[in-house]
Short mmCIF file of C-alpha atoms and ligand atoms in Angstrom, two decimals:
data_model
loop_
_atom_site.label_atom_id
_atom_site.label_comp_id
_atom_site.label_asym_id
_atom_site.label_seq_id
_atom_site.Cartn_x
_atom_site.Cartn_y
_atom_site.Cartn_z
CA UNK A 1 96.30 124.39 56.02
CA UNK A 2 94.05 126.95 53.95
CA UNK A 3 94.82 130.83 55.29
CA UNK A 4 92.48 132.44 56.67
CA UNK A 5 90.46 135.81 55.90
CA UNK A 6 89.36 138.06 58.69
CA UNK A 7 86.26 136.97 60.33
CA UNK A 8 83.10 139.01 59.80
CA UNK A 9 82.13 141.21 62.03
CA UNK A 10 78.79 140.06 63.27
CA UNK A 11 76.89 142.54 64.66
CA UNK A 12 74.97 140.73 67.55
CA UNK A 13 76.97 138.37 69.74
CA UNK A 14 74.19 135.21 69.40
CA UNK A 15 72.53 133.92 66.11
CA UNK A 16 68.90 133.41 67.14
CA UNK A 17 67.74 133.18 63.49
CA UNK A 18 68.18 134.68 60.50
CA UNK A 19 66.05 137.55 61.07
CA UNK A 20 68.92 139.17 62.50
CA UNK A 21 71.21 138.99 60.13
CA UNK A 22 71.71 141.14 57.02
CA UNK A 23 72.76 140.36 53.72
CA UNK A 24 76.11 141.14 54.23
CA UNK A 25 76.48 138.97 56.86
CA UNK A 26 75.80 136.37 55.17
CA UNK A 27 77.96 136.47 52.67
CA UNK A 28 80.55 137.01 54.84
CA UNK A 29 79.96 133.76 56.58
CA UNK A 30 79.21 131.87 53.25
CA UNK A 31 82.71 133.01 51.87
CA UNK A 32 84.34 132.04 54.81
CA UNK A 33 82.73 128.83 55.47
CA UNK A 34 84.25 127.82 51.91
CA UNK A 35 87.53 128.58 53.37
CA UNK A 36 86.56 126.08 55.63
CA UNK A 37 84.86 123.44 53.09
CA UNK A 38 88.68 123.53 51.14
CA UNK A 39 90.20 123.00 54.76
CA UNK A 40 87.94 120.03 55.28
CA UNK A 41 88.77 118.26 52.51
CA UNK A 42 92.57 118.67 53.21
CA UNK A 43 94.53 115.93 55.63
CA UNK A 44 95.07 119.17 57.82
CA UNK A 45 92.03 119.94 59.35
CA UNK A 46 92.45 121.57 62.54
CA UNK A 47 93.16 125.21 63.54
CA UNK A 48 94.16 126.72 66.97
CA UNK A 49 91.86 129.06 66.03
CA UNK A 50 89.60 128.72 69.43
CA UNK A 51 92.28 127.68 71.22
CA UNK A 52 91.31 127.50 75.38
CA UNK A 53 87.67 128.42 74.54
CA UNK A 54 84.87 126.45 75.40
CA UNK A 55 81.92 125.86 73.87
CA UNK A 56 78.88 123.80 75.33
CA UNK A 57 76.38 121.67 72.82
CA UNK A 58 73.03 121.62 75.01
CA UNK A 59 70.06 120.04 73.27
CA UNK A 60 66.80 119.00 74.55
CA UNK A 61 65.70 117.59 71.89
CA UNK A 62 67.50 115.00 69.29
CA UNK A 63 69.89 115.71 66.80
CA UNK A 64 72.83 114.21 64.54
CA UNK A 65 73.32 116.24 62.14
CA UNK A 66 73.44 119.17 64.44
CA UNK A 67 75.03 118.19 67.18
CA UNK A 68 77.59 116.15 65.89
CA UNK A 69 78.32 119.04 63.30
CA UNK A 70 78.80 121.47 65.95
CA UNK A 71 80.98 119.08 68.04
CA UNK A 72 83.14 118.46 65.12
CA UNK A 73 83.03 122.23 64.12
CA UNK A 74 84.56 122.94 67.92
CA UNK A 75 86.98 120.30 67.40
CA UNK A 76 88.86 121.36 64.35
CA UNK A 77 89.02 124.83 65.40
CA UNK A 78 90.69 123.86 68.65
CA UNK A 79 87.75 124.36 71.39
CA UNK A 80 87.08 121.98 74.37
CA UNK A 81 83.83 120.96 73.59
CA UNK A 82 80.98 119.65 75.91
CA UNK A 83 77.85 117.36 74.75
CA UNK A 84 75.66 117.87 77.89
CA UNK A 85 73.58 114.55 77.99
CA UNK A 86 70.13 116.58 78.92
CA UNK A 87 68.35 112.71 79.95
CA UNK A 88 71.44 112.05 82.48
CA UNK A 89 71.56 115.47 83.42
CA UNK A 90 69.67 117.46 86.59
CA UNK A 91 66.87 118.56 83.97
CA UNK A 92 65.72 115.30 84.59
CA UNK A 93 65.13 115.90 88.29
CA UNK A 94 63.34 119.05 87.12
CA UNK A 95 65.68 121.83 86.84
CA UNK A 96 64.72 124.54 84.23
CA UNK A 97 65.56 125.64 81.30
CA UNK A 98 66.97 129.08 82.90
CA UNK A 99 68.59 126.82 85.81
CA UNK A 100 70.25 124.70 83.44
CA UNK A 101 71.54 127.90 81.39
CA UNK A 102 72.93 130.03 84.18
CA UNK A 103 74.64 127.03 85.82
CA UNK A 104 76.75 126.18 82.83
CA UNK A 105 77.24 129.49 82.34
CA UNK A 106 78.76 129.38 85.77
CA UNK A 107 81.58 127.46 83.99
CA UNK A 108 82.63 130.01 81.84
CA UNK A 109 81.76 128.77 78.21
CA UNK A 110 82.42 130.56 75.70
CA UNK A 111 79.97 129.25 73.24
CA UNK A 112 76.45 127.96 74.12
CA UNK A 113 74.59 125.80 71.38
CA UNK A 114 70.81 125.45 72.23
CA UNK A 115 68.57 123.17 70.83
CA UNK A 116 64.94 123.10 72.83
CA UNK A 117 61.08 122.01 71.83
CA UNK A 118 59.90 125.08 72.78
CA UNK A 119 60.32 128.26 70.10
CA UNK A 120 62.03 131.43 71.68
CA UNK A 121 64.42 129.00 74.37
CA UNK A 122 67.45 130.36 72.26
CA UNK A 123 66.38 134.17 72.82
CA UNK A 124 65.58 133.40 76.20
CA UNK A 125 68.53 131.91 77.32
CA UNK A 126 70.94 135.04 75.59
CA UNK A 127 69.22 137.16 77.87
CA UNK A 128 70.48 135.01 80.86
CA UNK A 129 74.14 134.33 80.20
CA UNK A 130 77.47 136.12 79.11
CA UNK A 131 78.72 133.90 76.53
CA UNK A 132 77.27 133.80 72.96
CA UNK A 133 74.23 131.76 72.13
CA UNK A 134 73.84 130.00 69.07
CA UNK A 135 70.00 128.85 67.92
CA UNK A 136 70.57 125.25 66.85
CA UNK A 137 66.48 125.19 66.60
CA UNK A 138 63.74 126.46 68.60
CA UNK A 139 60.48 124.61 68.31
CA UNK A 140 58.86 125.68 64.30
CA UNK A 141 60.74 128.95 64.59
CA UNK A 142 64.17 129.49 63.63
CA UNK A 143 66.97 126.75 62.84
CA UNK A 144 69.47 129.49 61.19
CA UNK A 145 73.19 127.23 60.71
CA UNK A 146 70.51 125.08 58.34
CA UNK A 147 69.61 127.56 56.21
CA UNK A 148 72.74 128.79 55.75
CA UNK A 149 74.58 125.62 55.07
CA UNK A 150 71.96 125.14 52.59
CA UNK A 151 72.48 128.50 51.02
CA UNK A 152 76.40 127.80 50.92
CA UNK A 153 75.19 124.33 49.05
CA UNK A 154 72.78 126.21 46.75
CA UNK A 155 75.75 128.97 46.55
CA UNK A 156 78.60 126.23 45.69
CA UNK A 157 75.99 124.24 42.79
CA UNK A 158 74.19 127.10 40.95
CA UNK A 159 76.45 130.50 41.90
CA UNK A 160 73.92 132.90 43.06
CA UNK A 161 70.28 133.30 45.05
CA UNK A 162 69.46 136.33 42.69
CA UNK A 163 66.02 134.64 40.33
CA UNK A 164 66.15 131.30 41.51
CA UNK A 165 62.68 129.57 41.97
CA UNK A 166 63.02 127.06 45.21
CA UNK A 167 59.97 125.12 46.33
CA UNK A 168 60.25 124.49 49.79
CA UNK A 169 58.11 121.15 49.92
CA UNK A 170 55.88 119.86 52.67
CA UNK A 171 55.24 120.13 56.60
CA UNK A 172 55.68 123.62 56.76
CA UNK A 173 53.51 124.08 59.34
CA UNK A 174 55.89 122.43 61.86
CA UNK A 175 59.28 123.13 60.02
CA UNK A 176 62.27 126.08 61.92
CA UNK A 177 63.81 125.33 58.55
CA UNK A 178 61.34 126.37 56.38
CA UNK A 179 61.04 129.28 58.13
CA UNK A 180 64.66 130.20 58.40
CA UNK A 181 65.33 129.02 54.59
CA UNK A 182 62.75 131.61 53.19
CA UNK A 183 64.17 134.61 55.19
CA UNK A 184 67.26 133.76 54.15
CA UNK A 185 66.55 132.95 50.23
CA UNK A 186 63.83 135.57 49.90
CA UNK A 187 66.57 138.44 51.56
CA UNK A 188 69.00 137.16 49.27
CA UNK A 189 66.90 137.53 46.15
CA UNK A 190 65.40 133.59 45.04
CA UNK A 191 61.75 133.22 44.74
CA UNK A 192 60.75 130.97 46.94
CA UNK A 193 57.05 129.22 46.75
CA UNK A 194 55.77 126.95 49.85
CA UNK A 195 54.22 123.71 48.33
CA UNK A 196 51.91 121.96 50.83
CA UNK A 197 48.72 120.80 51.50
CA UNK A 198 46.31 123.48 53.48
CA UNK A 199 46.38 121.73 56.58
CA UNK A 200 50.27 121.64 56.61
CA UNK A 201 50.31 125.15 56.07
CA UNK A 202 50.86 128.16 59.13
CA UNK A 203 47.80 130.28 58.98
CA UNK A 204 48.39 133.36 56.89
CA UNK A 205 51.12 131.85 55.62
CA UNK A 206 50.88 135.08 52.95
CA UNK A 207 52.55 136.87 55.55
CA UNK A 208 56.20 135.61 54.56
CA UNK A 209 55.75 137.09 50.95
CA UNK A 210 56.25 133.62 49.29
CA UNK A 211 53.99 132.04 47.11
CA UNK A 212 52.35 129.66 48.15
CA UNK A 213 50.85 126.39 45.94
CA UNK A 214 48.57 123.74 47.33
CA UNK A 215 49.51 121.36 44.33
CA UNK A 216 53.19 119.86 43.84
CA UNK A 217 52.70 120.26 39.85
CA UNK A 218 52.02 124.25 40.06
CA UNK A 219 54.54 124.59 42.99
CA UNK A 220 57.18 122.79 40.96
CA UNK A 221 56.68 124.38 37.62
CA UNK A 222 60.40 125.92 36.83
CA UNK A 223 61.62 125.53 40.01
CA UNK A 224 65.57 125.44 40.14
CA UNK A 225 65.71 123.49 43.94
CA UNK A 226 63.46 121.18 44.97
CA UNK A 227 64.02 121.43 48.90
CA UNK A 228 61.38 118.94 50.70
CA UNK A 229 60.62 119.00 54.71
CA UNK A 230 60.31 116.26 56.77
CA UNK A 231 56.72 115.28 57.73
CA UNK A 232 57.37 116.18 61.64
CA UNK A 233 54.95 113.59 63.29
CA UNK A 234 56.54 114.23 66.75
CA UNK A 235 54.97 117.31 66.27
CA UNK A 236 51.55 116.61 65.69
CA UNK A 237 48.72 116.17 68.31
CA UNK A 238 46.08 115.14 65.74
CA UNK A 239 46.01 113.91 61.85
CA UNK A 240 47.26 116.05 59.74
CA UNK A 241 47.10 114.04 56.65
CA UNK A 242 44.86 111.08 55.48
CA UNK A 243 47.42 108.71 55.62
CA UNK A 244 51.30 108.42 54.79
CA UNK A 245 50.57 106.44 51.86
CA UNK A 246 47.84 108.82 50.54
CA UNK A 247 50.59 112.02 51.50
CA UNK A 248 53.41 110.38 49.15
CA UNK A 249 51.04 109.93 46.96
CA UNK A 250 50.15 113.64 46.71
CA UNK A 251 53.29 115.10 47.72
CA UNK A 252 56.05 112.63 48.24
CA UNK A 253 58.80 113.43 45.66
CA UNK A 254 59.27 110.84 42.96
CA UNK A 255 60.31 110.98 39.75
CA UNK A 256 57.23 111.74 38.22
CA UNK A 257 56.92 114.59 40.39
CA UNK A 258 60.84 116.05 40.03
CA UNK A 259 59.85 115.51 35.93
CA UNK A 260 57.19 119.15 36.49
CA UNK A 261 60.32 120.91 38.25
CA UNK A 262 63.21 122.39 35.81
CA UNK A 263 65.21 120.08 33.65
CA UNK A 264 68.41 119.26 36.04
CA UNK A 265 66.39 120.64 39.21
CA UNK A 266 68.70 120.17 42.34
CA UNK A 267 66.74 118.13 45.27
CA UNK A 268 67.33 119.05 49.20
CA UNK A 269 66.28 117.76 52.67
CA UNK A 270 67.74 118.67 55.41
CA UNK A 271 67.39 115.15 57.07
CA UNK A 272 66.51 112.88 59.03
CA UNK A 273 63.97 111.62 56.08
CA UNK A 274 61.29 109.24 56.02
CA UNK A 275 62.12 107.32 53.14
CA UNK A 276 59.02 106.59 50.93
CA UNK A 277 56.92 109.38 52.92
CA UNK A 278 58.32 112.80 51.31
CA UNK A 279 60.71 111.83 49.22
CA UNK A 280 61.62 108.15 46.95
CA UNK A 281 64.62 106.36 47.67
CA UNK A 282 65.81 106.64 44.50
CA UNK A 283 66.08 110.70 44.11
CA UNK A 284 67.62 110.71 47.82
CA UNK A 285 70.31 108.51 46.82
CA UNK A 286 71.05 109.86 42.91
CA UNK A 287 73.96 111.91 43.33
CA UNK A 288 73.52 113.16 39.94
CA UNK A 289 70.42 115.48 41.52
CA UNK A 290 70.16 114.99 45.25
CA UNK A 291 72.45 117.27 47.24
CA UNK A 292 71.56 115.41 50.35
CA UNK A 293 75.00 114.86 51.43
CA UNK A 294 76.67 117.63 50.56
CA UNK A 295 74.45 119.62 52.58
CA UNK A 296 75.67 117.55 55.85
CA UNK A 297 79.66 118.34 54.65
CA UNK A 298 78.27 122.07 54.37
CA UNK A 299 77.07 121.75 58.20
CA UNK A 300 79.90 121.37 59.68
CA UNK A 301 81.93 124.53 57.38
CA UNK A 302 79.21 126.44 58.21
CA UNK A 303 78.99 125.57 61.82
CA UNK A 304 83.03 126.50 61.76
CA UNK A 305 82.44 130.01 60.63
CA UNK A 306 79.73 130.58 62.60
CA UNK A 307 82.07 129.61 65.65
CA UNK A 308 84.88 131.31 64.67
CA UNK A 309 83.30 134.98 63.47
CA UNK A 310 81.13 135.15 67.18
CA UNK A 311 84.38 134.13 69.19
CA UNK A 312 87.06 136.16 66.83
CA UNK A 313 83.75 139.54 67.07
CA UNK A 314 82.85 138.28 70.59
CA UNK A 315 85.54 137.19 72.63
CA UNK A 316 84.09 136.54 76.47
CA UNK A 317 86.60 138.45 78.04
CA UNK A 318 86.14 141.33 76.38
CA UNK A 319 82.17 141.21 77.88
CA UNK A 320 82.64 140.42 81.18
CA UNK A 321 84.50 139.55 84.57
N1 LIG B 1 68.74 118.91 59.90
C1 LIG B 1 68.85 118.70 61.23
O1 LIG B 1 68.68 119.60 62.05
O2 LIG B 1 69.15 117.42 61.54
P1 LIG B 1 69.33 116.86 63.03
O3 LIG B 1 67.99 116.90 63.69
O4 LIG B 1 69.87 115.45 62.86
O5 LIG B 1 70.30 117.75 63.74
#
């Protein structure tokens, strides 16, 4: 069993997105989510850290990465956890969002982890209840543990943020973690571009100050991290590109395409992937570029230190009665 450090002290009691955290705090929870990576690859990996604290995985929409990350996270630091099954549950029979909320809350959780369509559920639902609210993505708004276990998997692989060109590749139009990943790199110093084609772009989508490329051989000119987004079909009412065939074409990663990028450019997804839509097989699968996997092993460390530093800051009984 690793020691470990003091948790930061976070200075909200919910992560709605990354907007509201500073730099600091994120290296705070990028150092000690490493203290948690080392503990994950040890045969001990369970704390008592949260101990008799309970924390509650609610998502309306699907997830595996996610939710099973958080579960896990829970587990090994010694929480009861509960997967609410939102199909079996009352929502079904038409109970809100808000309804939902306030009658878990009702059981005392400690920990609340929100998933929902809809962007702003996460902020809505921290206004409601006592216990701390963790964004696990909000419609195309915020999906913050994402970008920073990516930033701990950038941070692990290359050492630093500070000057490093990362081409976030794709549906950005519908993507929380394209939106979360550019706060989070651009506060932290990388240049980050948005490589897409116009109608998969938000409309002033200058507003981020990013650059932005229509092209993937501009956009991938000297980048250090090829990150490419899932093309989001659930999310689209109408066509958004010719055809899927025609989009891989354009701007489905392939070799060809990773050969504009810098030599030994690192390739991300956050996942699920369409195979053969925004990304080849073969570069998901190389291990010698893609960090595909190592992002999901970053999930749950992050996901642990997220946990820990709102329960160790945030403690429910110091909140309320
Ligand atoms: N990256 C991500 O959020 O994956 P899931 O939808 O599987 O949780």
């Amino acid at each position: 069993m690793t020691s470990q450090p003091a948790a930061p002290l976070l200075s909200s009691s919910h992560l709605l997105g990354i907007e509201g955290l500073s730099p600091a705090e994120i290296i705070a929870l990028l150092d000690l989510a490493q203290t948690y990576v080392v503990q994950g690859r040890s045969g001990d990996k369970k704390t008592g850290l949260l101990n008799g604290r309970t924390l509650i995985n609610l998502f309306f929409e699907a997830s595996t990465r996610t939710q099973s990350s958080f579960e896990l996270a829970g587990k090994r630091l010694g929480a009861d956890v509960l997967n609410m099954s939102v199909k079996t549950s009352s929502v079904s029979k038409g109970e809100t969002l808000i309804d939902t909320a306030t009658t878990l809350n009702a059981m005392r959780p400690d920990l609340l982890v929100v998933r929902h369509q809809d962007a702003g559920a996460a902020e809505l639902l921290s206004r409601k209840v006592d216990c701390c609210v963790i964004n696990a993505g909000d419609g195309a708004h915020e999906h913050p543990t994402q970008a920073l276990l990516d930033a701990l998997t950038i941070r692990r692989r290359l050492g630093r943020f500070e000057g490093l060109v990362v081409a976030i590749c794709g549906d950005v139009l519908h993507s929380r973690v394209a939106r979360s990943n550019l706060r989070l790199l651009s506060m932290m110093g990388a240049r980050v571009r948005l490589v897409a084609p116009r109608t998969l772009l938000p409309a002033q989508a200058d507003r981020f100050g990013v650059e932005i490329f229509t092209d993937m051989k501009t956009g991938l000119a000297g980048a250090d991290i090829v990150m490419m987004l899932r093309l989001q079909l659930e999310r689209m009412s109408g066509a958004f590109v010719p055809s899927v065939r025609e989009y891989f074409r354009f701007y489905g990663l392939d070799r060809q395409k990773l050969a504009w990028a810098k030599p030994g450019a690192l390739v991300m997804h956050p996942g699920p992937m369409n195979r053969g839509v925004e990304i080849a097989s073969d570069i998901a699968d190389d291990v010698e570029v893609s960090l595909i996997s190592e992002q999901v092993e970053m999930g749950v460390a992050i996901r642990m230190a997220v946990l820990d530093a709102l329960s160790r800051t945030f403690p429910r009984e110091g909140r309320n009665t």
